Coordinates of N, CA and C in Angstrom, one line a residue:
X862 N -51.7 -19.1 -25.5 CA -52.3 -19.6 -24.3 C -53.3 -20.7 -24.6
X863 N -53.7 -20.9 -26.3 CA -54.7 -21.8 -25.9 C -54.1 -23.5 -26.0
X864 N -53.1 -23.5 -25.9 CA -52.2 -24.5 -25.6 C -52.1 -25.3 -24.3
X865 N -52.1 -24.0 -23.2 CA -52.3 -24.9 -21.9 C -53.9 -24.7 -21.8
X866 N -54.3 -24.1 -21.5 CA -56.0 -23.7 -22.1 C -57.0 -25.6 -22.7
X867 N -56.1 -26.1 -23.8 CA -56.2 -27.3 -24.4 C -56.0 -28.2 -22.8
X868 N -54.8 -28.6 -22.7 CA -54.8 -29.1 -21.3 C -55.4 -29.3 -20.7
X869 N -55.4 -27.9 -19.6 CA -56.6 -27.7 -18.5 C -57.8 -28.5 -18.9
X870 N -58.5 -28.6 -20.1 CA -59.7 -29.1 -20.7 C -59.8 -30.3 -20.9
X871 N -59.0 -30.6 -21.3 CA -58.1 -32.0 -21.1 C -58.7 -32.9 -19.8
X872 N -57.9 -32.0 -18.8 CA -58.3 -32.5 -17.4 C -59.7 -32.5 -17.0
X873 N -60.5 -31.6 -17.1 CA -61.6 -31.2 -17.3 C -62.5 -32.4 -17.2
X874 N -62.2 -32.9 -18.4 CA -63.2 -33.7 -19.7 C -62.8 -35.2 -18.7
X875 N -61.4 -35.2 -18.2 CA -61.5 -36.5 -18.0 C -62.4 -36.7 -16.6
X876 N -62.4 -35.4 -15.8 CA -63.7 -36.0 -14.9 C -65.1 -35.9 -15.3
X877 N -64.9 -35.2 -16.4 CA -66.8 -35.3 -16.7 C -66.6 -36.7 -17.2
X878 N -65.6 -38.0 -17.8 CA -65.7 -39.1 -18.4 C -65.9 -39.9 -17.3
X879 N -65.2 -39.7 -15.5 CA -65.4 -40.5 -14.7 C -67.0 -40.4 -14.0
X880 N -67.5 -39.2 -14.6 CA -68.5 -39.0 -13.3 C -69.8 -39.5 -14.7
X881 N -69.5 -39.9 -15.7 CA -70.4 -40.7 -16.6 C -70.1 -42.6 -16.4
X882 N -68.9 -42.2 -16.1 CA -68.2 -43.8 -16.3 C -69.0 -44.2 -14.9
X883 N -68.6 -43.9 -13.7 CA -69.6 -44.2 -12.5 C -70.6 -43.2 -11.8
X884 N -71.5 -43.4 -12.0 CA -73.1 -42.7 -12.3 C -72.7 -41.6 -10.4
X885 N -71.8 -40.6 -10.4 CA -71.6 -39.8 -9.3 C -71.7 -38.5 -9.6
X886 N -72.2 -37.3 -9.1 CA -72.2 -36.2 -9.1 C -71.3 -35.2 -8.3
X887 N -70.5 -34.5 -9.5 CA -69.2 -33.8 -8.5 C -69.9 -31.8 -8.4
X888 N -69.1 -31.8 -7.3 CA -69.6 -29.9 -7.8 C -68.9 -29.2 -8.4
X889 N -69.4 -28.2 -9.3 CA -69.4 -27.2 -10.1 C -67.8 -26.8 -9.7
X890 N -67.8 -26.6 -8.2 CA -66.5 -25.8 -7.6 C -65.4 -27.2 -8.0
X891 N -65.7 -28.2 -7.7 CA -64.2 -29.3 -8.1 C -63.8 -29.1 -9.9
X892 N -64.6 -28.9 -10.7 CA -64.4 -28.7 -12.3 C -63.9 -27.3 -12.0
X893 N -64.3 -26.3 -11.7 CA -63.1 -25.0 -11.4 C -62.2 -25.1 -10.7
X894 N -61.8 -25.7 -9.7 CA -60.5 -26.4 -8.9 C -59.2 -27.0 -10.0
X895 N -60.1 -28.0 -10.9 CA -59.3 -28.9 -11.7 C -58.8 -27.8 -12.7
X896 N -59.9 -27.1 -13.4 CA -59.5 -26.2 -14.5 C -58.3 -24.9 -14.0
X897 N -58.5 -24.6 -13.2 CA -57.6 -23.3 -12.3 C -55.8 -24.2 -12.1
X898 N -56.0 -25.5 -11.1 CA -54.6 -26.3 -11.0 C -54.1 -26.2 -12.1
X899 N -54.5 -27.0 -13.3 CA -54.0 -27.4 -14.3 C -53.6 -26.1 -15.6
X900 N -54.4 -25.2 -15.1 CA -53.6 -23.9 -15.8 C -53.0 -23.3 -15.0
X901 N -52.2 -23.9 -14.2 CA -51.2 -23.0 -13.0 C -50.4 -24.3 -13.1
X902 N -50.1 -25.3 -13.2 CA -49.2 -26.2 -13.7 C -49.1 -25.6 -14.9
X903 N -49.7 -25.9 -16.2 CA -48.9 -25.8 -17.0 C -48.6 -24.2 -17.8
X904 N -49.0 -23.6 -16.9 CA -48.1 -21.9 -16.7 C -47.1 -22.0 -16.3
X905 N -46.7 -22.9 -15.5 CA -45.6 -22.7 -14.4 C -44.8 -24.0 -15.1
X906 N -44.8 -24.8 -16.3 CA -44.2 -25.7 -17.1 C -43.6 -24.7 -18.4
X907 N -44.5 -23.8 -18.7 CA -43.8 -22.8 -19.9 C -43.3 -21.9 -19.2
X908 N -43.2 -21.2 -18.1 CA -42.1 -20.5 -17.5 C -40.9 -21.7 -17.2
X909 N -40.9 -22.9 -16.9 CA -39.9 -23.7 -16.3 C -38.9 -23.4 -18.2
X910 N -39.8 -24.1 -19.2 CA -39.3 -23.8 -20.3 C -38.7 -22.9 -20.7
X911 N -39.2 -21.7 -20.4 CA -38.7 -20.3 -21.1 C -37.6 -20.3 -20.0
X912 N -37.3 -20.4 -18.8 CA -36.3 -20.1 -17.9 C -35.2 -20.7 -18.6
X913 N -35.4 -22.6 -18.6 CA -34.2 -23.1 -18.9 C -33.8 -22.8 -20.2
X914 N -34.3 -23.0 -20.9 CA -33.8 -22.2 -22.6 C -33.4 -20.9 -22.6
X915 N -33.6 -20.7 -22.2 CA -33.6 -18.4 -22.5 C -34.1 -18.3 -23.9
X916 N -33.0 -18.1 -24.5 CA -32.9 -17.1 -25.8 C -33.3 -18.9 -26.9
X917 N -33.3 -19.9 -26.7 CA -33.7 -20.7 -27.2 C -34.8 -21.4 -27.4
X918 N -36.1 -20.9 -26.8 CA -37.3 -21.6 -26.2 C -37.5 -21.7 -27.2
X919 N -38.1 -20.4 -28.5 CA -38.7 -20.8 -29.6 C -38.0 -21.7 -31.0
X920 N -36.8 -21.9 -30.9 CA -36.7 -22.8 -31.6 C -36.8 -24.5 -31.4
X921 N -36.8 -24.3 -29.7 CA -36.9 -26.2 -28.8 C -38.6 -26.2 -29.1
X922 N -39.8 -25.5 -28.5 CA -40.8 -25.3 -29.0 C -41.8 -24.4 -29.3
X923 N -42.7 -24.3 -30.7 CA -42.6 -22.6 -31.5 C -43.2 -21.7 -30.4
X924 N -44.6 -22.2 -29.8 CA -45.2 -22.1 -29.0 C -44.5 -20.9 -27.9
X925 N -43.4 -21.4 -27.2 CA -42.7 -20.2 -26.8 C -42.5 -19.2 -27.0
X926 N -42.7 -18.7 -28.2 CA -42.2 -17.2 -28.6 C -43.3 -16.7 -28.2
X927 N -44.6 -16.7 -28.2 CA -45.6 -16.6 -27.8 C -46.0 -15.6 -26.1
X928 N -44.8 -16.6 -25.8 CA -44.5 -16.0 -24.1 C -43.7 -15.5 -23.8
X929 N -43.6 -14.6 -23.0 CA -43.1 -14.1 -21.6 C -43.2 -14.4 -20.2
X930 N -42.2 -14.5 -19.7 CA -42.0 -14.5 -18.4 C -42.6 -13.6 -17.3
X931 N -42.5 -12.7 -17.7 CA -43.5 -11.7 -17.0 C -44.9 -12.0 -17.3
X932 N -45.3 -12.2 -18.3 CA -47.0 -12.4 -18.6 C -47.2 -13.6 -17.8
X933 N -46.3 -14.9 -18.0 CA -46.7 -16.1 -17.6 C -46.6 -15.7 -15.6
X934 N -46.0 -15.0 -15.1 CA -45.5 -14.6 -13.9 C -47.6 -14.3 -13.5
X935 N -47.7 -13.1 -14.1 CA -49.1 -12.6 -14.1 C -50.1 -13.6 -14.0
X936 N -49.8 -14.7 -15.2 CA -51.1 -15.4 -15.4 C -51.1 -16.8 -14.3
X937 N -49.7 -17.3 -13.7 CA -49.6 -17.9 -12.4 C -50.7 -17.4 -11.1
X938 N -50.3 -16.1 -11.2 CA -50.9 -15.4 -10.0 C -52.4 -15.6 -10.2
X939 N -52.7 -15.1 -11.0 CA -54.3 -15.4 -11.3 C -54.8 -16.6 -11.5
X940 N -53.9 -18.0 -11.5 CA -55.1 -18.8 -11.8 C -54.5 -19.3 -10.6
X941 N -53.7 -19.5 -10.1 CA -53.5 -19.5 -8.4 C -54.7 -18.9 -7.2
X942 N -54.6 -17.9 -7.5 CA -55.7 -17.3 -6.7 C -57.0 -18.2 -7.2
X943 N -57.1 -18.0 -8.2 CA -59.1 -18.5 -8.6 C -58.4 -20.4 -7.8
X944 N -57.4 -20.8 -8.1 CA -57.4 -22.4 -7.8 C -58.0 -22.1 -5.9
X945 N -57.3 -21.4 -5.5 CA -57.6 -21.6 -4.1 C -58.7 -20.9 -3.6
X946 N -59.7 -19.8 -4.1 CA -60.5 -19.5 -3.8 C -61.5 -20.4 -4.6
X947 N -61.6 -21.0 -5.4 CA -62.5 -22.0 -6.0 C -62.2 -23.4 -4.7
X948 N -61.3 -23.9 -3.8 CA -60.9 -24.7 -3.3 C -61.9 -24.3 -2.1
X949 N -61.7 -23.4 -1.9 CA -62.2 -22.9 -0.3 C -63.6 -23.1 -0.7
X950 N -64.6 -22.1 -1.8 CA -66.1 -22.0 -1.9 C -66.2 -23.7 -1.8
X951 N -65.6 -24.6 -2.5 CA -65.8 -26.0 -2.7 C -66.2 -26.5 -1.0
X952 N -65.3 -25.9 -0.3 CA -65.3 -26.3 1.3 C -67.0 -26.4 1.8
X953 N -67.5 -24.7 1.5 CA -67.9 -24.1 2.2 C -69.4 -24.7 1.3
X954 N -69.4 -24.9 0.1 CA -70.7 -24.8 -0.6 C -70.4 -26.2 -1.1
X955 N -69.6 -26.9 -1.0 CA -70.0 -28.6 -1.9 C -70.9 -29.6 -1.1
X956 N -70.9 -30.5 -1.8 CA -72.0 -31.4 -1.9 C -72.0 -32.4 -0.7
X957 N -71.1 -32.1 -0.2 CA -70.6 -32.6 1.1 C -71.3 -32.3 2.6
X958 N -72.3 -30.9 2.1 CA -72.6 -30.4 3.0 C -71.8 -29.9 4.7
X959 N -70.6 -30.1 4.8 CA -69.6 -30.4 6.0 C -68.8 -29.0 5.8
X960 N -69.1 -27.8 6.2 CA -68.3 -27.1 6.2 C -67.4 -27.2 7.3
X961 N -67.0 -28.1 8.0 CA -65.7 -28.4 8.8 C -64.6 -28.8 7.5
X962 N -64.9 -29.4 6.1 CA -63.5 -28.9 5.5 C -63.2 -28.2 5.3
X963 N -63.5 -26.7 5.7 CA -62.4 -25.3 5.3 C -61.1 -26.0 6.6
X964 N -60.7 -26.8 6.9 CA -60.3 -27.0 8.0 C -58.9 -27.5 7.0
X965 N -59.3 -28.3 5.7 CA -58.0 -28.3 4.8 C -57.7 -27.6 4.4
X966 N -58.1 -26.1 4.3 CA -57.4 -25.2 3.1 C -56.1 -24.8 3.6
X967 N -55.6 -24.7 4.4 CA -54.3 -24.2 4.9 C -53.4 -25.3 4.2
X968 N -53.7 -26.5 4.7 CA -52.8 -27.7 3.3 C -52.9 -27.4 2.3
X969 N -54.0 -27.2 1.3 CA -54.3 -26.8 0.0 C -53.0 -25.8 -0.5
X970 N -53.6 -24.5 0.8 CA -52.4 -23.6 0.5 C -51.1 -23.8 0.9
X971 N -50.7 -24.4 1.9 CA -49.5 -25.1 2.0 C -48.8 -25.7 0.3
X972 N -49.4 -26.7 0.0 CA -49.2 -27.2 -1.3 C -49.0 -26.2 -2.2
X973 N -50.0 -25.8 -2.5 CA -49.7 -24.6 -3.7 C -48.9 -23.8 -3.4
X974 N -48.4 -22.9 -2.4 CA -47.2 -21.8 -1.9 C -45.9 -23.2 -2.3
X975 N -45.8 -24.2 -1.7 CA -44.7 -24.9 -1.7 C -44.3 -25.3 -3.4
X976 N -45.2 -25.4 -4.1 CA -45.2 -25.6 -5.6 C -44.7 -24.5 -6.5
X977 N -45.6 -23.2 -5.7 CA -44.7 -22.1 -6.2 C -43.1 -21.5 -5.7
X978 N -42.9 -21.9 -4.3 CA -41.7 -21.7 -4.1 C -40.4 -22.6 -5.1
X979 N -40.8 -24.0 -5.8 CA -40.0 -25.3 -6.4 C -40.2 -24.4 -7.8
X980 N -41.7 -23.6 -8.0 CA -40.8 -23.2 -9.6 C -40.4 -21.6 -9.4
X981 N -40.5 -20.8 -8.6 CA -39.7 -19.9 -8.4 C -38.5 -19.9 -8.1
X982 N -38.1 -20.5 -6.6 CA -36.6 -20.7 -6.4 C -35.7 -21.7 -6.5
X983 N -36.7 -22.7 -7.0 CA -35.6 -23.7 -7.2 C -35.2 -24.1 -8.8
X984 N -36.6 -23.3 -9.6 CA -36.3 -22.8 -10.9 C -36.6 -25.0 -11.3
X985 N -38.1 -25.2 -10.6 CA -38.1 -26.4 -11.2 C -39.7 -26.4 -11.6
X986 N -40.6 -27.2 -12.1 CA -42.0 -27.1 -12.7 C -42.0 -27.4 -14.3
X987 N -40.8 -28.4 -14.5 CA -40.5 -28.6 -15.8 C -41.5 -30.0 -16.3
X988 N -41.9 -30.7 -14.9 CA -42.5 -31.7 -14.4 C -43.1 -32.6 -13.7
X989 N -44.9 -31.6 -13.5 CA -45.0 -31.3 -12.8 C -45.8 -32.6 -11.8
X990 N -45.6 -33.3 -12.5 CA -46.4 -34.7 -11.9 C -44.9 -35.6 -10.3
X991 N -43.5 -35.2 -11.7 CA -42.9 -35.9 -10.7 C -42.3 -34.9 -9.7
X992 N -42.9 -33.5 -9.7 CA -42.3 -32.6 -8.3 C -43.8 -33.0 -7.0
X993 N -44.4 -33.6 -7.8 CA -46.1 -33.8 -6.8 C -45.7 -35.3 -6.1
X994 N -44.7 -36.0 -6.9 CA -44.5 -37.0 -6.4 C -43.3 -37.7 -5.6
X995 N -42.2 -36.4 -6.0 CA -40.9 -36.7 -4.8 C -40.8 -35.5 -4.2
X996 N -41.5 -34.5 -4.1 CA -41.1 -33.4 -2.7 C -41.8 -33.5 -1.5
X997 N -41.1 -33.9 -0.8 CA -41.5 -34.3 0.6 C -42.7 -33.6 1.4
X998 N -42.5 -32.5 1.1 CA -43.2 -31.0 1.4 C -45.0 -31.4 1.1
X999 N -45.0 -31.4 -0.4 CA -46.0 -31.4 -1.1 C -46.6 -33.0 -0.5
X1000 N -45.9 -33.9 -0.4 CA -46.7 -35.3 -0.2 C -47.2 -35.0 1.4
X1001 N -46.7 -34.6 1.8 CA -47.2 -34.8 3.3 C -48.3 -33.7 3.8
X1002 N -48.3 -32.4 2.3 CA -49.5 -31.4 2.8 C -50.7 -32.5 1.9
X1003 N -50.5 -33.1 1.0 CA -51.8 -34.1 0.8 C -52.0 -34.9 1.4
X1004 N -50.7 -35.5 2.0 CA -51.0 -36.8 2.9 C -52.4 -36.4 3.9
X1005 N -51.7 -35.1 5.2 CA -52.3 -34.9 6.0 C -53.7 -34.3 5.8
X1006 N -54.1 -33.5 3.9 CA -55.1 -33.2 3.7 C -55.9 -34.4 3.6
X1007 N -56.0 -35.3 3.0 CA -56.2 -37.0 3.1 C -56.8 -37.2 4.1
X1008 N -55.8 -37.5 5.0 CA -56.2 -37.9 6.2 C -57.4 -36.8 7.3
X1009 N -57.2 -35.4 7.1 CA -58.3 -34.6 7.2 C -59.6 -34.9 6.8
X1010 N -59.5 -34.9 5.5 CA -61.0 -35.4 5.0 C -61.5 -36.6 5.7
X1011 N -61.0 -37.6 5.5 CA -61.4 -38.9 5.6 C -61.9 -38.5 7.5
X1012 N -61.4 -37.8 8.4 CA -61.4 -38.0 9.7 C -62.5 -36.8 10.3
X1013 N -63.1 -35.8 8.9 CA -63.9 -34.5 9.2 C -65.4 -35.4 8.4
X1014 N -65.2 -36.3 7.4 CA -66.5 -36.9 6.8 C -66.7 -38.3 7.2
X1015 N -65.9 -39.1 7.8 CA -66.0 -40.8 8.1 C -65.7 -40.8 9.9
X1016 N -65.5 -40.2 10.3 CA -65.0 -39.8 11.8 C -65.2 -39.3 12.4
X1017 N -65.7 -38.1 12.3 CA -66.3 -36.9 13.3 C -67.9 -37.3 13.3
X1018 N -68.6 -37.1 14.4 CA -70.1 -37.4 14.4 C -70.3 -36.0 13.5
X1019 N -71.6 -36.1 12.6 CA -72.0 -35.1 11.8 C -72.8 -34.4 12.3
X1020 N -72.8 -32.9 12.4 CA -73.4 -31.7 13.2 C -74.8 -31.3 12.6

């Protein structure tokens, strides 16, 4: 595990590098958002592995023997859940002060259910940048999340 674990941290670090690079303050909940996605990607990248290989994973990479399908099944579920309840407190408690965005989380979860349906039944999550970038599904629950924000914090008079 501490392979995608590395990753996730990965991600992590590169927004603690942006919010040093330009002097901005993010909340607590978006660094557990980033950490929770990115270990639910790349859970759902070594199950994509272990699927298409079978009986081959640990010799394509060693790392695989490591896993199961069923564990990795488990550990989806759990960082799934913490990604979308860390998503929602983010709503309700960020720096934004606007709790009118709990108003995206249904996209949020849209997105995420639709990501888990592409590596469950379509047996895809092999890559995960280019399923974020050609399924129709997924672009348009960001699009419209997008456009939510921008129209609940630059557009609505503030309450």
């Amino acid at each position: 595990m501490i392979d995608v674990f590395c990753i996730a941290a990965g991600f992590v670090l590169r927004i603690i590098a942006g919010t040093v690079a330009i002097p901005v303050v993010i909340s607590p909940w978006l660094y557990l958002v980033t950490c929770f996605l990115s270990l639910f990607m790349g859970f759902g990248k070594r199950r994509h592995e272990l699927v298409l290989l079978q009986g081959q994973a640990g010799s394509h990479r060693k790392i695989l023997k490591e896993y199961s399908i069923p564990m990795l099944d488990q550990m989806i579920t759990i960082v799934v859940s913490g990604t979308l309840m860390s998503y929602s407190l983010y709503t309700v408690q960020g720096q934004t002060g606007n709790h009118r965005l709990m108003i995206t989380v249904p996209f949020v979860l849209y997105g995420v259910f639709r990501y888990l349906y592409l590596v469950y039944m379509r047996m895809d999550g092999g890559s995960p940048d280019e399923i974020l970038l050609r399924d129709r599904h997924i672009l348009a629950a960001v699009l419209l999340c997008v456009i939510t924000v921008i129209t609940v914090l630059y557009l609505l008079p503030q309450s």
